[in-house]
XYZ file of C-alpha atoms in Angstrom:
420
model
C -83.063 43.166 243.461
C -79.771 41.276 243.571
C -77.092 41.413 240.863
C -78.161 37.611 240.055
C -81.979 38.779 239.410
C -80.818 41.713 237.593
C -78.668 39.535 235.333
C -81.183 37.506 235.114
C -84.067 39.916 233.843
C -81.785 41.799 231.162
C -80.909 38.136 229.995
C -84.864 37.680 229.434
C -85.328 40.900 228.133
C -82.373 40.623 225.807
C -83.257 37.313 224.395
C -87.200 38.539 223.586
C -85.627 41.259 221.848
C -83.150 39.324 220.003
C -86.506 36.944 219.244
C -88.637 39.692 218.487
C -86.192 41.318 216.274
C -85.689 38.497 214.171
C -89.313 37.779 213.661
C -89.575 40.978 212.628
C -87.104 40.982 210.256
C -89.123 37.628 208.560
C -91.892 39.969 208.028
C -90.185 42.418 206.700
C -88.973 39.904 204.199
C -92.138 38.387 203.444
C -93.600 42.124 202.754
C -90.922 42.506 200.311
C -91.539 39.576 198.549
C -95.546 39.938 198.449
C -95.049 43.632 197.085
C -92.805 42.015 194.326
C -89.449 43.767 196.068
C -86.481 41.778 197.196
C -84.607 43.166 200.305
C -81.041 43.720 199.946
C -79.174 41.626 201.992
C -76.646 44.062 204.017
C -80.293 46.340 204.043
C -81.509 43.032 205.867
C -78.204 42.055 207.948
C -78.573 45.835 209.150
C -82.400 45.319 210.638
C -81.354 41.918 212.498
C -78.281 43.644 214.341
C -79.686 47.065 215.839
C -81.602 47.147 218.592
C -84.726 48.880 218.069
C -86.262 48.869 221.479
C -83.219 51.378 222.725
C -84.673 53.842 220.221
C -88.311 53.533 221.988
C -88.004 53.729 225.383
C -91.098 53.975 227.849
C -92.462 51.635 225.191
C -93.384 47.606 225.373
C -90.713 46.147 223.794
C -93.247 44.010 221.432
C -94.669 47.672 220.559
C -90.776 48.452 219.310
C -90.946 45.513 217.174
C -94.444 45.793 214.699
C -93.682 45.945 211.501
C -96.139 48.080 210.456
C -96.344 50.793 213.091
C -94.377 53.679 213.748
C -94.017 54.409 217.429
C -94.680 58.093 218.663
C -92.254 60.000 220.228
C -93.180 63.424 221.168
C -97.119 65.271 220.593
C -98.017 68.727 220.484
C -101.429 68.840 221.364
C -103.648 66.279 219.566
C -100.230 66.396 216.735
C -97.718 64.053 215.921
C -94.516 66.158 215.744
C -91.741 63.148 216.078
C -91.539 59.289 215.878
C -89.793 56.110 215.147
C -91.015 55.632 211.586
C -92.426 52.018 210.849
C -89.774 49.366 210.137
C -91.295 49.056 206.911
C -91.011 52.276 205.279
C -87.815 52.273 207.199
C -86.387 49.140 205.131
C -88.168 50.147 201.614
C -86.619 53.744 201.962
C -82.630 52.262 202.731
C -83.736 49.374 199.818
C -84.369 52.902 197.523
C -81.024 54.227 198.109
C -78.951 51.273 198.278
C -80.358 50.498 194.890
C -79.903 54.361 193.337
C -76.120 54.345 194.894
C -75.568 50.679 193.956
C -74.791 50.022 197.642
C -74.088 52.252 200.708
C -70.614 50.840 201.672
C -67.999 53.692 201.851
C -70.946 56.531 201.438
C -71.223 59.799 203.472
C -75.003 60.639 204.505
C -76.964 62.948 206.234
C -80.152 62.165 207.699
C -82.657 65.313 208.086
C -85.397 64.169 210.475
C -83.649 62.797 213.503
C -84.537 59.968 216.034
C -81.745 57.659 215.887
C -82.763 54.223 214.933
C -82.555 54.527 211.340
C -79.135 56.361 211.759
C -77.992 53.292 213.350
C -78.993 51.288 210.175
C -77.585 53.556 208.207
C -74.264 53.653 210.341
C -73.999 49.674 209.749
C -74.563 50.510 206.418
C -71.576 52.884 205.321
C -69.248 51.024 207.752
C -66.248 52.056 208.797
C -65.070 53.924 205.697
C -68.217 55.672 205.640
C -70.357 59.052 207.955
C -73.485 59.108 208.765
C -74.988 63.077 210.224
C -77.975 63.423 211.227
C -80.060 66.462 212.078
C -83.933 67.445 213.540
C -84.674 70.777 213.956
C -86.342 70.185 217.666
C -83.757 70.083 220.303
C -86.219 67.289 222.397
C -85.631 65.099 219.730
C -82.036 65.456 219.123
C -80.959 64.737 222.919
C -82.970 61.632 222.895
C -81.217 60.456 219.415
C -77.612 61.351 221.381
C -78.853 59.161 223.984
C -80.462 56.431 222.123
C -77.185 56.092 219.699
C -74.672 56.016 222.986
C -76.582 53.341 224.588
C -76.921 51.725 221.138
C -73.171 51.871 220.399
C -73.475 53.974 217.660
C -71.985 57.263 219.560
C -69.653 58.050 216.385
C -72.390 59.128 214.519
C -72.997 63.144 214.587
C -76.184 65.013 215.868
C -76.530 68.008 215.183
C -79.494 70.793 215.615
C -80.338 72.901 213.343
C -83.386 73.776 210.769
C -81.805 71.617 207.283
C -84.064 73.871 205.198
C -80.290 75.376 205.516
C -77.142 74.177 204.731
C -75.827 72.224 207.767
C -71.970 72.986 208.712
C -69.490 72.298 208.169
C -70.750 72.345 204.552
C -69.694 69.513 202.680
C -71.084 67.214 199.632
C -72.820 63.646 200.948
C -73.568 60.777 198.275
C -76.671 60.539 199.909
C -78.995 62.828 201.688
C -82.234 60.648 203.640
C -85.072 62.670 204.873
C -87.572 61.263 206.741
C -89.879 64.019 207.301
C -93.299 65.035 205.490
C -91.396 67.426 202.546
C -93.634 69.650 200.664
C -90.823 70.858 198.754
C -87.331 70.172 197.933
C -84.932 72.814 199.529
C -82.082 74.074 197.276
C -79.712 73.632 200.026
C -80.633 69.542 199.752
C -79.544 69.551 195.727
C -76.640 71.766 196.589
C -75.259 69.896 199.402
C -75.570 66.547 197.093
C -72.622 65.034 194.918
C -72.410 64.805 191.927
C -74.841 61.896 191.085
C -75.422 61.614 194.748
C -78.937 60.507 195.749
C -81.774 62.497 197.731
C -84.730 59.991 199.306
C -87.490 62.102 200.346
C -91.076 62.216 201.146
C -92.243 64.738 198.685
C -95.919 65.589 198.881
C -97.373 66.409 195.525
C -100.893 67.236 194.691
C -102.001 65.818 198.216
C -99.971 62.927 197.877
C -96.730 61.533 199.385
C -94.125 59.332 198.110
C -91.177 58.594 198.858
C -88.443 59.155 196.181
C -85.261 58.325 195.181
C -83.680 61.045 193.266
C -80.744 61.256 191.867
C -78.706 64.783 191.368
C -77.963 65.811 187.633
C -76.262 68.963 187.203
C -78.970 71.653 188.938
C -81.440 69.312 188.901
C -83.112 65.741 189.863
C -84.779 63.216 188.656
C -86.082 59.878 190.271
C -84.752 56.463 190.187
C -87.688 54.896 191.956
C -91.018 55.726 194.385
C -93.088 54.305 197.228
C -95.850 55.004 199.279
C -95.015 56.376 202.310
C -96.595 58.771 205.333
C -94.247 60.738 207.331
C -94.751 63.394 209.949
C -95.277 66.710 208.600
C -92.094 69.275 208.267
C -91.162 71.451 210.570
C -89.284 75.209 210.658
C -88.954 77.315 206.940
C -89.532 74.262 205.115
C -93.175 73.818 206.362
C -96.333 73.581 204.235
C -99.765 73.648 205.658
C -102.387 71.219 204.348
C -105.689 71.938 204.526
C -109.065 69.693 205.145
C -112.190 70.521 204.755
C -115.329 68.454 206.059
C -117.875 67.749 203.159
C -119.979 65.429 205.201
C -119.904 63.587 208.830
C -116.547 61.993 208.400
C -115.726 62.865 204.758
C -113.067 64.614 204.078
C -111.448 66.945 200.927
C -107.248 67.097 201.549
C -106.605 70.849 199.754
C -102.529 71.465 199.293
C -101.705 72.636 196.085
C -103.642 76.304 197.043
C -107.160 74.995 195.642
C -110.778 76.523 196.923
C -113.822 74.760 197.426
C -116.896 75.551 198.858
C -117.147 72.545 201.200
C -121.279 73.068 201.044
C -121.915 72.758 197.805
C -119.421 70.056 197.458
C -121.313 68.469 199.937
C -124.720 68.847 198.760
C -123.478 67.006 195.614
C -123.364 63.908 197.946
C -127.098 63.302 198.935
C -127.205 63.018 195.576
C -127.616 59.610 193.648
C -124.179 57.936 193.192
C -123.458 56.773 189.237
C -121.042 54.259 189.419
C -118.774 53.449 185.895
C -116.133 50.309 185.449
C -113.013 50.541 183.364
C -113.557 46.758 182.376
C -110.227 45.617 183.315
C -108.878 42.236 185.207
C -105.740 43.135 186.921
C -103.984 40.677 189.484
C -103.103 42.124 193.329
C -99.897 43.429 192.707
C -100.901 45.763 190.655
C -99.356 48.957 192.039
C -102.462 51.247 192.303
C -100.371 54.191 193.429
C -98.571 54.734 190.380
C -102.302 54.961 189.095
C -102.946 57.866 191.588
C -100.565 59.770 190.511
C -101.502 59.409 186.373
C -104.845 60.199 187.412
C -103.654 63.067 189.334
C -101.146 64.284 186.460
C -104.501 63.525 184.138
C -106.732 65.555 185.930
C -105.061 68.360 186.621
C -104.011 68.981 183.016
C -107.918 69.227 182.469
C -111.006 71.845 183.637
C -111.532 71.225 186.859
C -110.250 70.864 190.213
C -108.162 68.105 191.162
C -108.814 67.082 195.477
C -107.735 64.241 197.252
C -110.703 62.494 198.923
C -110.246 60.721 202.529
C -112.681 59.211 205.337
C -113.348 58.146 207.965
C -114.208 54.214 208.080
C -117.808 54.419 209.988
C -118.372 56.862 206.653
C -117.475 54.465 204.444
C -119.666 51.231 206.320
C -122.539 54.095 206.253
C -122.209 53.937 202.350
C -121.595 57.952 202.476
C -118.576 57.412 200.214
C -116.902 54.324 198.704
C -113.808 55.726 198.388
C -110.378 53.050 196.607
C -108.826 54.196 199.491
C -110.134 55.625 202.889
C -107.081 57.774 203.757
C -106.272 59.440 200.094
C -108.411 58.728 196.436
C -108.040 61.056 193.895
C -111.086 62.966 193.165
C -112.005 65.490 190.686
C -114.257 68.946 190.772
C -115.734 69.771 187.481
C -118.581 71.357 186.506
C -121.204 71.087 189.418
C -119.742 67.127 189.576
C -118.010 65.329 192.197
C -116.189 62.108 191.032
C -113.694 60.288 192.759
C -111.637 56.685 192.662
C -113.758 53.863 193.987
C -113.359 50.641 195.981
C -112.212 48.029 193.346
C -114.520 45.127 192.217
C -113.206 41.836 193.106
C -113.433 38.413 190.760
C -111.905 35.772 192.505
C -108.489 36.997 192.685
C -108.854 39.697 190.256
C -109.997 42.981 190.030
C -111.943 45.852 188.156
C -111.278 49.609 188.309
C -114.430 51.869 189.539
C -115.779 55.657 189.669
C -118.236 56.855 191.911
C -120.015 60.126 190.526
C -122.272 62.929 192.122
C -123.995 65.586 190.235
C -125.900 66.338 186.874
C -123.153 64.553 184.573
C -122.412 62.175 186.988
C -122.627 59.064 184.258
C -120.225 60.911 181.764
C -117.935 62.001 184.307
C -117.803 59.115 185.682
C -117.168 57.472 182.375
C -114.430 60.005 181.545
C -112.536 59.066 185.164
C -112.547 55.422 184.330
C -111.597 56.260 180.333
C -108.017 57.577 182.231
C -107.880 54.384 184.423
C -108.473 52.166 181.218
C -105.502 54.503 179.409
C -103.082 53.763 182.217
C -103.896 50.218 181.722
C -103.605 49.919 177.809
C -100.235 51.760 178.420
C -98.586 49.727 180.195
C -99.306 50.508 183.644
C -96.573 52.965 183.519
C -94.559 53.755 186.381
C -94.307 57.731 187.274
C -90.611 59.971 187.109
C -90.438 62.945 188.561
C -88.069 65.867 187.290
C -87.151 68.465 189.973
C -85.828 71.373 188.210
C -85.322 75.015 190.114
C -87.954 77.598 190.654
C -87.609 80.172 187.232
C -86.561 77.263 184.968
C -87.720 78.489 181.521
C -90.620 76.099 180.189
C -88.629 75.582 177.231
C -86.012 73.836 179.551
C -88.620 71.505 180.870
C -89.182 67.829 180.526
C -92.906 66.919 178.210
C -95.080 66.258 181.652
C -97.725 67.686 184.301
C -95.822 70.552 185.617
C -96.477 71.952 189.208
C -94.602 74.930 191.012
C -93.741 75.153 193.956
C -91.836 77.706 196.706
C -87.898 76.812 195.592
C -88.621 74.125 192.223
C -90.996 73.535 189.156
C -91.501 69.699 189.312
C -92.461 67.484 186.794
C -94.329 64.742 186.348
C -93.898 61.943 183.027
C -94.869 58.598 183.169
C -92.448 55.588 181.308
C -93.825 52.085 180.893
C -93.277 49.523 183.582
């Protein structure tokens, strides 16, 4: 090829990237909007200047730019052990900490869970006044993010490899620390390494659940600013938690991670059984945010006999009527009593909607009733919005916040809900 063709090509190639990018960007804007959000604009300025496709190479460049998909980088086996997360989640989770640090101008950061593109964002963020560090644990993945930010431009950003369920040297205090790896747990070396009213965002998993949160450092302890669902790839090294499925039927699933037990016949069995279904009797409007729901029922149902699961499925379950689950890849679900009762698919009106249960068992109509008597209390209140409290491991009860409490490996967290 001659240097004309070659000139040629990369001008092609740069302008559908350019084009791409910027569509993307609309989207991005548009999801915002539709989830009731509003994009900050320097969060926005930052997604139409980096080049995403020179964090995913060996990949389509219209692949790069979905909004909605997160692009694989590295598999062990049949696992997902790296990726470019989804511009979405990407642009929600720099919206959460702009908004906690009332901008990211002038900040120092460090990014645990490396791949470079959202470093790069981040680096346009702090500008020049500002440091951006980011680590991974998995050498593989930390020479492609050296590579990625060189050809990028973004070389003045430090990589580093290490495990961050450790402090990472030099040691030093960051206003904000961004983690964009599956977290079952908040490692003390996160809080310590955090100023003063510094900000952690992190996908924290809690009873089966992931969100991700903004939390912002008070004294030995956090508490959260704001939440959204999010999926990340699982963490890896000390910090790691296993999560646990169990099959219940062809293609229906129980999600087991705060050490629960089930007998995955029985639980089964409960299934061929006929299915009560109970409505709460409420019209609510599509923005409704149904995951702040999932976590009251969770915090609900856990404070109660029984045994609180997370339900998921697999779609040709659902079309076979197995299960009618709110949501095929996590509904809360409760075990009480010889009865299996979980969240179900909502009841449209027009362009409104009712909350359901689906029941199994011998008191499937009252448990059923008693699932959708918490759905009906979450309305009447408010529709509050959850906080979570992150405290240390050994904190004395007496020094906790009035919520569901759950303990983990290094913290006792806390769950309260305030109205919205």
């Amino acid at each position: 090829m001659s240097d004309g063709e070659s000139g040629a090509y990369m001008s092609v190639h740069t302008v559908s990237g350019e084009g791409l990018r910027a569509a993307m960007v609309d989207q991005l804007v548009a999801d915002h909007a539709a989830k009731g959000l509003t994009m900050r604009p320097e969060v926005e300025a930052a997604l139409r200047t980096v080049p995403r496709e020179l964090f995913t190479p060996g990949v389509a460049v219209e692949e790069a730019y979905r909004s909605d998909t997160a692009v694989i980088t590295k598999r062990r086996g049949d696992e997902t052990v790296s990726s470019v997360s989804a511009p979405w989640l990407i642009a929600e989770m720099l919206g959460q900490a702009a908004d906690a640090l009332g901008g990211l101008q002038g900040r120092h950061v460090l990014e645990i869970g490396s791949g470079g593109y959202n470093a790069s964002l981040l680096r346009e963020l702090v500008g020049a006044s500002g440091s951006v560090r980011t680590v991974d644990i998995d050498p593989d993945v930390t020479a492609r993010a050296m590579a990625c930010l060189a050809a990028a431009g973004y070389g003045d950003v430090t990589v580093v490899c290490a495990d961050a369920e450790q402090p990472i040297g030099p040691v030093r205090r960051y206003d904000l620390i961004i983690v964009t790896a599956g977290a079952w747990d908040i490692a003390p070396a996160w809080t310590a390494q955090l100023a003063e009213d510094g900000v952690l965002v992190a996908p924290l998993r809690t009873f089966g659940m992931t969100r991700s949160w903004a939390l912002r450092r008070v004294g030995d302890r956090l508490v959260s600013h704001s939440q959204r669902l999010c999926g990340f790839v699982a963490m890896q090294g000390a910090g790691a938690h296993e999560m646990r499925y169990v099959d219940i039927a062809d293609g229906v699933h129980l999600r087991l991670d705060e050490g629960q037990r089930v007998d995955p016949e029985s639980v089964g069995s409960l299934l061929t059984r006929r299915r009560e279904q109970a409505w709460a009797g409420v019209s609510l409007p599509p923005r409704t945010v149904l995951a702040d729901l999932d976590l009251w029922l969770a915090a609900r149902l856990a404070n109660e006999a029984g045994q609180f699961v997370v339900l998921s499925a697999q779609q040709d379950a659902v079309d076979a009527g197995v299960v009618a689950p709110a949501w095929r890849f996590g509904t809360p679900a409760v075990l009480r009593e010889g009865t299996f009762t979980y969240r179900s698919a909502l009841r449209w009106t027009e362009d409104m909607f009712d909350l359901g249960a689906c029941a199994h068992g011998p008191d499937a109509p009252a448990e059923a009733g008693r699932l959708v008597g918490h759905m009906r209390a979450w309305v009447d209140s408010g529709q509050p919005s959850p906080v979570l409290h992150v405290l240390p491991a050994g904190t004395p009860d007496g020094d906790l916040p009035a919520g569901t409490v759950l303990d983990k490996r290094h913290s006792r967290v806390v769950l309260t809900f305030t109205p919205a």
